[in-house]
Short mmCIF file of C-alpha atoms in Angstrom, two decimals:
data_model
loop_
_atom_site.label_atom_id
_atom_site.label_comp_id
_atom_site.label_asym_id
_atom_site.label_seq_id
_atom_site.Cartn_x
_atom_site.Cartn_y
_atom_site.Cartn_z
CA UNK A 1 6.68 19.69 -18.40
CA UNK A 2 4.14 18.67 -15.88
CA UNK A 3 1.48 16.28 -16.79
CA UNK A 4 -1.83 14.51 -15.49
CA UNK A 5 -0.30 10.87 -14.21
CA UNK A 6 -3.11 8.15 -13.85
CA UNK A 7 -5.69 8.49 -11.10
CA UNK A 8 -6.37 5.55 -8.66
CA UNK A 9 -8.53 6.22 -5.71
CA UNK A 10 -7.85 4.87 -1.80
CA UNK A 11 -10.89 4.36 0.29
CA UNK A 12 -10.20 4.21 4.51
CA UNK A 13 -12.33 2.31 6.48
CA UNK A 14 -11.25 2.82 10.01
CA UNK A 15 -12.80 0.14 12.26
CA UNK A 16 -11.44 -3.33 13.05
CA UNK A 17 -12.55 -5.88 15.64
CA UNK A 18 -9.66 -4.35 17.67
CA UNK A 19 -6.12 -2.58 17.78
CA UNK A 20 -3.10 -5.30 16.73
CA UNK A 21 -0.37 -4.00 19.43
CA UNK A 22 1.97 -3.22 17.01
CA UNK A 23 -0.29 -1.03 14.46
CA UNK A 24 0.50 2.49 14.11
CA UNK A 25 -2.63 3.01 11.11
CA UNK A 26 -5.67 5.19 11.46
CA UNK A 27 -7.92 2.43 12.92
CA UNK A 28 -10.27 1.74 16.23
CA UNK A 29 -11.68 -0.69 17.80
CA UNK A 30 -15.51 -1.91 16.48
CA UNK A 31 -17.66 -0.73 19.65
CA UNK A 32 -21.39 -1.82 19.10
CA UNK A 33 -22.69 -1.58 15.48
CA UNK A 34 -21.01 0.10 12.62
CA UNK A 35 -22.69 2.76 11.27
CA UNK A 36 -22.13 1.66 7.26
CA UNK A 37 -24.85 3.04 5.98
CA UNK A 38 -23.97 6.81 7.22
CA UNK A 39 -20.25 6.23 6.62
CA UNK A 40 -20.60 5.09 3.11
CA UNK A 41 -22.80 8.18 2.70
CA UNK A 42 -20.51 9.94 4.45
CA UNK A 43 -17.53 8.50 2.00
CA UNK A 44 -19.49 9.79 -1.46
CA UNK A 45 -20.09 13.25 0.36
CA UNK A 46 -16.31 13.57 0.69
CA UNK A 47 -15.79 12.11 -2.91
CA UNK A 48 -18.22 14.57 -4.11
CA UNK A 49 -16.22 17.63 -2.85
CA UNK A 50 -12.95 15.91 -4.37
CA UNK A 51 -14.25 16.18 -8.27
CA UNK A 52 -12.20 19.07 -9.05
CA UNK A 53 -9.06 17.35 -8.71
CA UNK A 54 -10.03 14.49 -11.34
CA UNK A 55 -9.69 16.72 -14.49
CA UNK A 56 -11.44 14.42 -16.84
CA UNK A 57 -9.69 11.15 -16.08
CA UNK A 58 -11.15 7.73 -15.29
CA UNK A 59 -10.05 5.95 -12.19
CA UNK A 60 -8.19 3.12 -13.00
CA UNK A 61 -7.33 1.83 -9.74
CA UNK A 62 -9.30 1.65 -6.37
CA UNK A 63 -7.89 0.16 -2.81
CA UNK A 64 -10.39 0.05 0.26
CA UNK A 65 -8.12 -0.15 3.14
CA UNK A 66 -8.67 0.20 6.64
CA UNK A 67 -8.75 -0.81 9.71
CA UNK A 68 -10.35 -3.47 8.50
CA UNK A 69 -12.92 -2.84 5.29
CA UNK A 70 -14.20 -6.98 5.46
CA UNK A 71 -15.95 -5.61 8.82
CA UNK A 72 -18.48 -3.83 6.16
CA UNK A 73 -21.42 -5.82 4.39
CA UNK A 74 -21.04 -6.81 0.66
CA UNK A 75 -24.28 -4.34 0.33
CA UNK A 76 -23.17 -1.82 1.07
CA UNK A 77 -19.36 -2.22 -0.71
CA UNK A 78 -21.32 -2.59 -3.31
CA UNK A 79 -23.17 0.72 -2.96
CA UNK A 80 -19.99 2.86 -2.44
CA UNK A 81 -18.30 1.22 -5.73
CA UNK A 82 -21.72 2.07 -7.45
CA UNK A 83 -21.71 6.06 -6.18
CA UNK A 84 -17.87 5.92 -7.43
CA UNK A 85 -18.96 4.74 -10.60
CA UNK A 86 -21.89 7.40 -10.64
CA UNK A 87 -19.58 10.42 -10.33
CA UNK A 88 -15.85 8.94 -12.34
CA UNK A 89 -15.95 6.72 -15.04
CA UNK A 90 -13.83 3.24 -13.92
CA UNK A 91 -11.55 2.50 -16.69
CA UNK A 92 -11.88 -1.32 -18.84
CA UNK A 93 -9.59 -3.09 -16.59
CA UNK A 94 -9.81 -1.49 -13.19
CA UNK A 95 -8.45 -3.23 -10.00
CA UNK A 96 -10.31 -2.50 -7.06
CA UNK A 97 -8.67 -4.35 -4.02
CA UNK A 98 -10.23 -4.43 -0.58
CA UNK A 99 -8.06 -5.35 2.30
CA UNK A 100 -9.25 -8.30 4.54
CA UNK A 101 -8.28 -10.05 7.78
CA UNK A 102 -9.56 -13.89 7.84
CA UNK A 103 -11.03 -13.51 11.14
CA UNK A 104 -13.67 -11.58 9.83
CA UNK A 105 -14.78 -13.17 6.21
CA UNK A 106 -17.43 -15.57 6.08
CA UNK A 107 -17.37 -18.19 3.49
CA UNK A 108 -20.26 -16.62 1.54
CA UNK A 109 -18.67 -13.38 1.39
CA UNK A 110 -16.06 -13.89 -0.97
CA UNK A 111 -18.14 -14.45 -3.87
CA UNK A 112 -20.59 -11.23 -2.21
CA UNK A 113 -18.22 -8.84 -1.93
CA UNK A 114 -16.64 -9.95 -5.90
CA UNK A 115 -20.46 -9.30 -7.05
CA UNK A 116 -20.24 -6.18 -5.64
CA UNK A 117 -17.39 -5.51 -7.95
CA UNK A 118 -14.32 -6.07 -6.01
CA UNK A 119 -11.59 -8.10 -8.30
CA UNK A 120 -9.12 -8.18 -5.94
CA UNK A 121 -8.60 -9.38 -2.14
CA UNK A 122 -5.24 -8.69 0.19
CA UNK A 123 -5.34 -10.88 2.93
CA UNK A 124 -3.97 -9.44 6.43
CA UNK A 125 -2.23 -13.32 7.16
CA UNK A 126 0.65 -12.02 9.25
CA UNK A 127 1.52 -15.51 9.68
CA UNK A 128 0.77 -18.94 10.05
CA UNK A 129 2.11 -19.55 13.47
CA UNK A 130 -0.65 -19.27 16.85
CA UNK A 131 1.94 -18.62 18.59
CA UNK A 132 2.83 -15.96 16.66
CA UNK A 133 -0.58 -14.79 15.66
CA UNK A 134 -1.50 -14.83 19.61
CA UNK A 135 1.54 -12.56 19.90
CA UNK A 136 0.48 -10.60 17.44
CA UNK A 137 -2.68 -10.03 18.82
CA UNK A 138 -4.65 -11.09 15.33
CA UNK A 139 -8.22 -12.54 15.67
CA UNK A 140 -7.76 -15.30 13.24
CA UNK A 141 -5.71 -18.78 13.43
CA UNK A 142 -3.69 -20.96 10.98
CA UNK A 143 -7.00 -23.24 9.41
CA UNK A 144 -8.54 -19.66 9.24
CA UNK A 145 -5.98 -18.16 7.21
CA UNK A 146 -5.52 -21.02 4.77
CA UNK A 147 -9.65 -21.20 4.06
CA UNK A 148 -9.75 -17.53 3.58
CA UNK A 149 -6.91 -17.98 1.29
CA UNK A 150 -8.58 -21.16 -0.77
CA UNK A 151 -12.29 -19.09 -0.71
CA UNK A 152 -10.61 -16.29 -2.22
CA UNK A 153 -8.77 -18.73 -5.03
CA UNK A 154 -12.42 -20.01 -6.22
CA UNK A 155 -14.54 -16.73 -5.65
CA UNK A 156 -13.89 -15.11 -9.06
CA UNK A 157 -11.39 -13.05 -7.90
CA UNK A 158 -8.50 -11.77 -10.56
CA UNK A 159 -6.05 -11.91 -7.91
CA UNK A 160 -5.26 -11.91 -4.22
CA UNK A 161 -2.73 -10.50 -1.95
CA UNK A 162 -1.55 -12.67 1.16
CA UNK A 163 0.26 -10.51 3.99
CA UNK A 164 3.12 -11.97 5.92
CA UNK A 165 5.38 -10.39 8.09
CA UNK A 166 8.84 -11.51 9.54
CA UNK A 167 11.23 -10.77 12.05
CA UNK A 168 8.30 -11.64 14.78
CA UNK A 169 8.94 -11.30 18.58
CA UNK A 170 11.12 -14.58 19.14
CA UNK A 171 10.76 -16.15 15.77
CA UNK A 172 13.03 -18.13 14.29
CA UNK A 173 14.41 -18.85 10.71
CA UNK A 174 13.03 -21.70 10.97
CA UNK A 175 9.72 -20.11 11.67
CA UNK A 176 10.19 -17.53 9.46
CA UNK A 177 10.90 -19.66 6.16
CA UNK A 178 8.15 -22.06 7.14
CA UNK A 179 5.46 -18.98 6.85
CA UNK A 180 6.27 -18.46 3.07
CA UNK A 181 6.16 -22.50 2.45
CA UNK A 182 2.82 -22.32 3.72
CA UNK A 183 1.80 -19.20 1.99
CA UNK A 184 3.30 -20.30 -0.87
CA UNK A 185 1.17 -23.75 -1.30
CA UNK A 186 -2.04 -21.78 -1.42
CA UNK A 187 -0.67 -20.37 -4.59
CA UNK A 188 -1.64 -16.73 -3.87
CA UNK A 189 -0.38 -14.52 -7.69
CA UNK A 190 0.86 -11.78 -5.30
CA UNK A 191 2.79 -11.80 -1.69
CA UNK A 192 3.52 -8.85 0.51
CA UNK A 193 6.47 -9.90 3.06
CA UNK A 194 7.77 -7.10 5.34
CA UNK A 195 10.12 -6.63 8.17
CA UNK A 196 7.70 -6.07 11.79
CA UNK A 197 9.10 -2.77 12.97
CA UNK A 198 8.33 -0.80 16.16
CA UNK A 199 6.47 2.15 15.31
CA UNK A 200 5.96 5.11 17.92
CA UNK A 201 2.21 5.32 19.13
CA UNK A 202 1.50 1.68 19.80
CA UNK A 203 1.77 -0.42 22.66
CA UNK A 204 4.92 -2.58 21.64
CA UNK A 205 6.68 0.99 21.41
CA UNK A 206 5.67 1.19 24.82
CA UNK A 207 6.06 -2.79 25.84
CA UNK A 208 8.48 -3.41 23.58
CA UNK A 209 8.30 -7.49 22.57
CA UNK A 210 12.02 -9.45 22.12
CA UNK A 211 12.84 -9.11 18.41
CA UNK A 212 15.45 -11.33 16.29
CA UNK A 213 18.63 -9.27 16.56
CA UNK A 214 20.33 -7.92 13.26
CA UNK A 215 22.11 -10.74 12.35
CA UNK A 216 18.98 -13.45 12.43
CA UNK A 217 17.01 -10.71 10.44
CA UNK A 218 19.68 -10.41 7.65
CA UNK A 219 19.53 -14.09 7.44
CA UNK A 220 15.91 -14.28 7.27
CA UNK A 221 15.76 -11.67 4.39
CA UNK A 222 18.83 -13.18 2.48
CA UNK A 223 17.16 -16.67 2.33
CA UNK A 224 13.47 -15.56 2.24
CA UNK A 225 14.41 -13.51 -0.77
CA UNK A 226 15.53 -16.28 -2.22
CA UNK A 227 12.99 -18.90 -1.35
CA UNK A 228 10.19 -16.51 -3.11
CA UNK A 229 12.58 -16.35 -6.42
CA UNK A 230 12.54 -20.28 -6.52
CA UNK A 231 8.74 -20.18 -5.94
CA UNK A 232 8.14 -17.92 -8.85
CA UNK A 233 8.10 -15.02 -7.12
CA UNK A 234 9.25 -11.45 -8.87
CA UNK A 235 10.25 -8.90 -6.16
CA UNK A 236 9.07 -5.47 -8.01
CA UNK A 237 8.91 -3.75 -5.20
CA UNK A 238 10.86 -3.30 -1.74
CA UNK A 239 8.60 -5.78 -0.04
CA UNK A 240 5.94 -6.73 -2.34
CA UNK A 241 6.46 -9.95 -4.87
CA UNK A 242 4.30 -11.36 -7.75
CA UNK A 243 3.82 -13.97 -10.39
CA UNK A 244 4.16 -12.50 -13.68
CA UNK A 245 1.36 -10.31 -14.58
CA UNK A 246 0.19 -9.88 -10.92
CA UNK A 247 1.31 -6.59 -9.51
CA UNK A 248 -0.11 -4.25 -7.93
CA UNK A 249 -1.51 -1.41 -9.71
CA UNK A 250 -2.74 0.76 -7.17
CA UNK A 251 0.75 0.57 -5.20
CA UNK A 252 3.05 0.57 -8.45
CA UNK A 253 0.88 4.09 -8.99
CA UNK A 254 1.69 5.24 -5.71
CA UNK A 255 5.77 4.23 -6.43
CA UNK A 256 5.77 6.32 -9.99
CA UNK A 257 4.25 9.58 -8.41
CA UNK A 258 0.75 9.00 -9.89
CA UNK A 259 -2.31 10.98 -8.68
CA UNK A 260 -4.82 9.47 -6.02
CA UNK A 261 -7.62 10.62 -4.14
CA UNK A 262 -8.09 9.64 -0.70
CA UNK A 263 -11.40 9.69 0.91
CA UNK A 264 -12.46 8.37 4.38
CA UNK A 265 -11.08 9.10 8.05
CA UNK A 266 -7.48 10.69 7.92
CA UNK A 267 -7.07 9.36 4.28
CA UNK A 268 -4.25 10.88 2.34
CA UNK A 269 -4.50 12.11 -1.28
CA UNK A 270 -1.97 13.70 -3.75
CA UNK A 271 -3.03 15.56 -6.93
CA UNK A 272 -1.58 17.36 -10.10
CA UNK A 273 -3.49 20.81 -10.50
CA UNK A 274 -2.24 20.74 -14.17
CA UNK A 275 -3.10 24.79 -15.09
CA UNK A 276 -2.19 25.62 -11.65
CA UNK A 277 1.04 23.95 -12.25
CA UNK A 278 0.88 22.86 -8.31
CA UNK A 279 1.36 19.02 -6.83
CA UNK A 280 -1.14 19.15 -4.00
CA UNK A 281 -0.86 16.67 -0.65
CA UNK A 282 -4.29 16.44 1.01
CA UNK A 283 -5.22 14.38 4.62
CA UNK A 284 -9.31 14.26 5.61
CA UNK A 285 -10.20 14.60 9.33
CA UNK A 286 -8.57 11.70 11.33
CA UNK A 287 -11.37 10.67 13.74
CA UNK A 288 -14.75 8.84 13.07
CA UNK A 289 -16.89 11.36 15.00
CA UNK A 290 -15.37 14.35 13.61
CA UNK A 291 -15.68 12.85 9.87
CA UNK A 292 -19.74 11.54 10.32
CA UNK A 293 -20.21 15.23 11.36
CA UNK A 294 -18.40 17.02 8.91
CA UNK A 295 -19.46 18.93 5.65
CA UNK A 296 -16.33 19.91 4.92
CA UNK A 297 -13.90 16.27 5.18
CA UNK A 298 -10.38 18.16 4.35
CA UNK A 299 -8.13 18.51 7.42
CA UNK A 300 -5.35 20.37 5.46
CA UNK A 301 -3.67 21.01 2.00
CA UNK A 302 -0.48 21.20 1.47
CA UNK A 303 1.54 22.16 -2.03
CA UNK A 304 4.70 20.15 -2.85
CA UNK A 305 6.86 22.81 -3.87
CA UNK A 306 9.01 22.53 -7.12
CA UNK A 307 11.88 22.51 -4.55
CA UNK A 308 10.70 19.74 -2.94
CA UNK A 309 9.18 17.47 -5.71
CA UNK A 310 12.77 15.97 -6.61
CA UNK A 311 12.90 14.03 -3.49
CA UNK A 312 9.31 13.20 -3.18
CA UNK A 313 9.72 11.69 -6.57
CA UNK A 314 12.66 9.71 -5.98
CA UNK A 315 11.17 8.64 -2.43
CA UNK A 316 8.68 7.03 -4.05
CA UNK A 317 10.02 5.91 -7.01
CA UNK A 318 12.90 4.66 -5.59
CA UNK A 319 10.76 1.62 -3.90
CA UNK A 320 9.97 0.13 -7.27
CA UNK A 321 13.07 -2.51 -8.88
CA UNK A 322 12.37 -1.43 -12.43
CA UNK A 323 14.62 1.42 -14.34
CA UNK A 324 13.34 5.29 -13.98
CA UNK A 325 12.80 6.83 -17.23
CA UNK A 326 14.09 10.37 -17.23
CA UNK A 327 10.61 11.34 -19.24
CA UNK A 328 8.94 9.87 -15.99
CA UNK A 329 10.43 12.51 -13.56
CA UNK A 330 10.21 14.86 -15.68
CA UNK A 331 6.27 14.20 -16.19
CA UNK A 332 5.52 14.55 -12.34
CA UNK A 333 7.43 16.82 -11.60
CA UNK A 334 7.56 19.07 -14.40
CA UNK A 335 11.27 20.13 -14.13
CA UNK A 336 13.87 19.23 -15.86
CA UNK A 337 15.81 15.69 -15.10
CA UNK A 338 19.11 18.04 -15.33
CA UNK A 339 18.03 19.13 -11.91
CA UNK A 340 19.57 15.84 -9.98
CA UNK A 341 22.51 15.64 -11.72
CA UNK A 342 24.60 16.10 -9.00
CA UNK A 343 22.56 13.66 -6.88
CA UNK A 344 22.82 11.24 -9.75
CA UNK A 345 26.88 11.46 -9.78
CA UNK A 346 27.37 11.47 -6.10
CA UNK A 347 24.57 8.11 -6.37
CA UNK A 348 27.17 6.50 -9.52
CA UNK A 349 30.27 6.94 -7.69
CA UNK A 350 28.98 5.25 -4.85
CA UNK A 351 27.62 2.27 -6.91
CA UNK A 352 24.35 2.71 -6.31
CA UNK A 353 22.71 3.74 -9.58
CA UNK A 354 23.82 3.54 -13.35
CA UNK A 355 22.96 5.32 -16.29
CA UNK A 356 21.80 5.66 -19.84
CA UNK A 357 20.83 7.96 -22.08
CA UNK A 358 16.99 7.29 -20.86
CA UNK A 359 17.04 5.25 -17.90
CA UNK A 360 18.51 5.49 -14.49
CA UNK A 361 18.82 1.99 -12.36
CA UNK A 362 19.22 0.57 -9.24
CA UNK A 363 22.42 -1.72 -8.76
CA UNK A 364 22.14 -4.33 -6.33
CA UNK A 365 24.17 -2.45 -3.98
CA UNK A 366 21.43 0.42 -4.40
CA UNK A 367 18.18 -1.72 -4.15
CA UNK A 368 19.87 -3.01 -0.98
CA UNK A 369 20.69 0.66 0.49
CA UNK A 370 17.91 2.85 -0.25
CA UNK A 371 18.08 5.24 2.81
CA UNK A 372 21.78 5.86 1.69
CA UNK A 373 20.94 6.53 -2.34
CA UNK A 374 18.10 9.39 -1.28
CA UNK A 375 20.81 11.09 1.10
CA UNK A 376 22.86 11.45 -1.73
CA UNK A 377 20.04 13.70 -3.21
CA UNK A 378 19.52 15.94 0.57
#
């Protein structure tokens, strides 16, 4: 039987000092003087609309992401979370991470833009290399990184994120394992370390930059996951790791087929419509001018049909390491678990996934091959 799943919130703040050449996100370049104070007017407007879909719950997770949401004053941060707050009740313990790049925090930020109620930060690091960072087109250098990363340690933070990515135009394993040393002696609770791929739309799909070829990459990825296991590290998630206790809850929501709203330019949302029996999929119009002008901020809605839910579950859920309870499909999707058998047996003969009377789980082999365990469910 269907059922409400937790409700988190995501927040997109489009601008950023400029485009990173190998970005494929909703973001443009800062041109003259933000308008915060109509956005963030603009952003409760849009929230307003949403209050149907909440059905009574609290939000118990919030992530501000952008473009680059560190490009806004603490002020007025603070006077979004507050018109949140105004129209959902925040739950005890809420996490509400903001997204950051180095090159634009200030020292006396940090502890501004915790006041203002954010209690966690994920720094956009990339890496610790210029040469790399130059490559990368980032506005921010090595010291830069490491005192963002130290400010946001003492600010009153419950946790930060750091943001590294490998497989970098030329970089070696050398290069590669030296990124998560440094990373790793600023003592960050939670790392996100993902593969640079080419994505269509940005300009190194069109100038495409010399990558490590398949063979440095596994290498990289078999010794960096190892390196972050030493270091205390808990992969509980394809590419995110954490000391214990220091997940994230807004992604691991996302992963188990929760419910989130998504306000802001071209911000997705998915929702339960519990009487309705209907898993919605919503987007908000993609472009700055079109949003500020808007009354109505939905671009389209689309239903995710029973036939379709299996696979959006298991797309999802199938990032996260931990077992699948079979009461956990069955919750968001509201069918029965019976429903993937077939998927499930094809999945267990190919070592892939095991079974219990409750559970279903990963095997190495399947954590390792995800692409090929969802075809087994096409």
């Amino acid at each position: 039987m269907l059922t409400l799943p937790p409700l988190s919130l995501y927040i997109h703040i489009p601008w950023c000092v400029q485009k990173c050449p190998y970005c494929d996100f909703n973001s443009h370049g800062q041109n003259g003087e933000l308008p915060q104070q109509e956005y963030v007017d603009a952003l409760l407007a849009d929230l307003r609309n949403d209050l149907h879909y909440v059905q009574g719950r609290k939000i118990h997770t919030i992530f501000i992401g952008g473009g680059t949401p560190s490009l806004f004053d603490a002020a007025q941060i603070e006077r979004l979370l507050t018109g949140v707050n105004e129209m959902i009740p925040f739950s005890g313990q809420i996490e509400i991470t903001m997204e950051a790049n180095p090159g634009t925090l200030e020292h006396d930020d940090f502890e501004a833009y915790s006041k203002a109620g954010v209690t966690r930060l994920s720094i956009g690091v990339q890496s610790f290399s210029t040469d790399k960072l130059n490559l990368l087109g980032r506005i921010h250098g090595k010291d830069e990184a490491e005192v963002a990363a130290q400010k946001a340690q003492s600010s009153g933070y419950r946790s930060f994120n750091l943001d590294l990515m490998h497989g970098l135009p030329n970089q070696s394993f050398e290069e590669a394992m030296a990124d998560i040393d440094t990373a790793a002696k600023l003592s960050p609770p939670h790392l996100s370390w993902y593969q640079l791929t080419i994505e269509q739309n940005t300009l190194f799909h069109s100038k495409p930059p010399q990558l490590p070829d398949d063979e440095a990459l596994w290498h990289i990825y078999e010794q960096g996951q190892k390196k972050l296991a030493d270091l205390g590290y808990e992969q509980y998630e394809i590419s995110a790791y954490a000391k214990p206790g220091f997940q994230c809850q807004h992604n691991i929501n996302y992963w188990q087929f929760g419910d989130y709203l998504g306000i802001g330019c071209g911000a997705h949302g998915k929702v339960t419509l519990l009487e309705q029996n209907q898993i919605l999929r919503t987007v908000k119009i993609k472009h700055p001018k079109g949003y500020l002008a808007a009354d109505e901020y939905t671009f389209d809605t689309v239903e995710v049909t029973e036939d379709e839910r299996p696979l959006e579950y298991l797309m999802n859920r199938f990032r996260l390491m931990s077992a699948i309870p079979k009461a956990e499909f069955e919750q968001r999707t509201g069918l029965s678990h019976r429903v993937i058998a077939q998927g499930i047996e094809k999945a267990k003969n190919k070592t892939l996934l095991i079974e219990n009377e409750t559970h279903w789980e990963l095997t190495a082999k399947g954590k390792m091959f995800v692409n090929e365990l969802l075809s087994q469910f096409c």
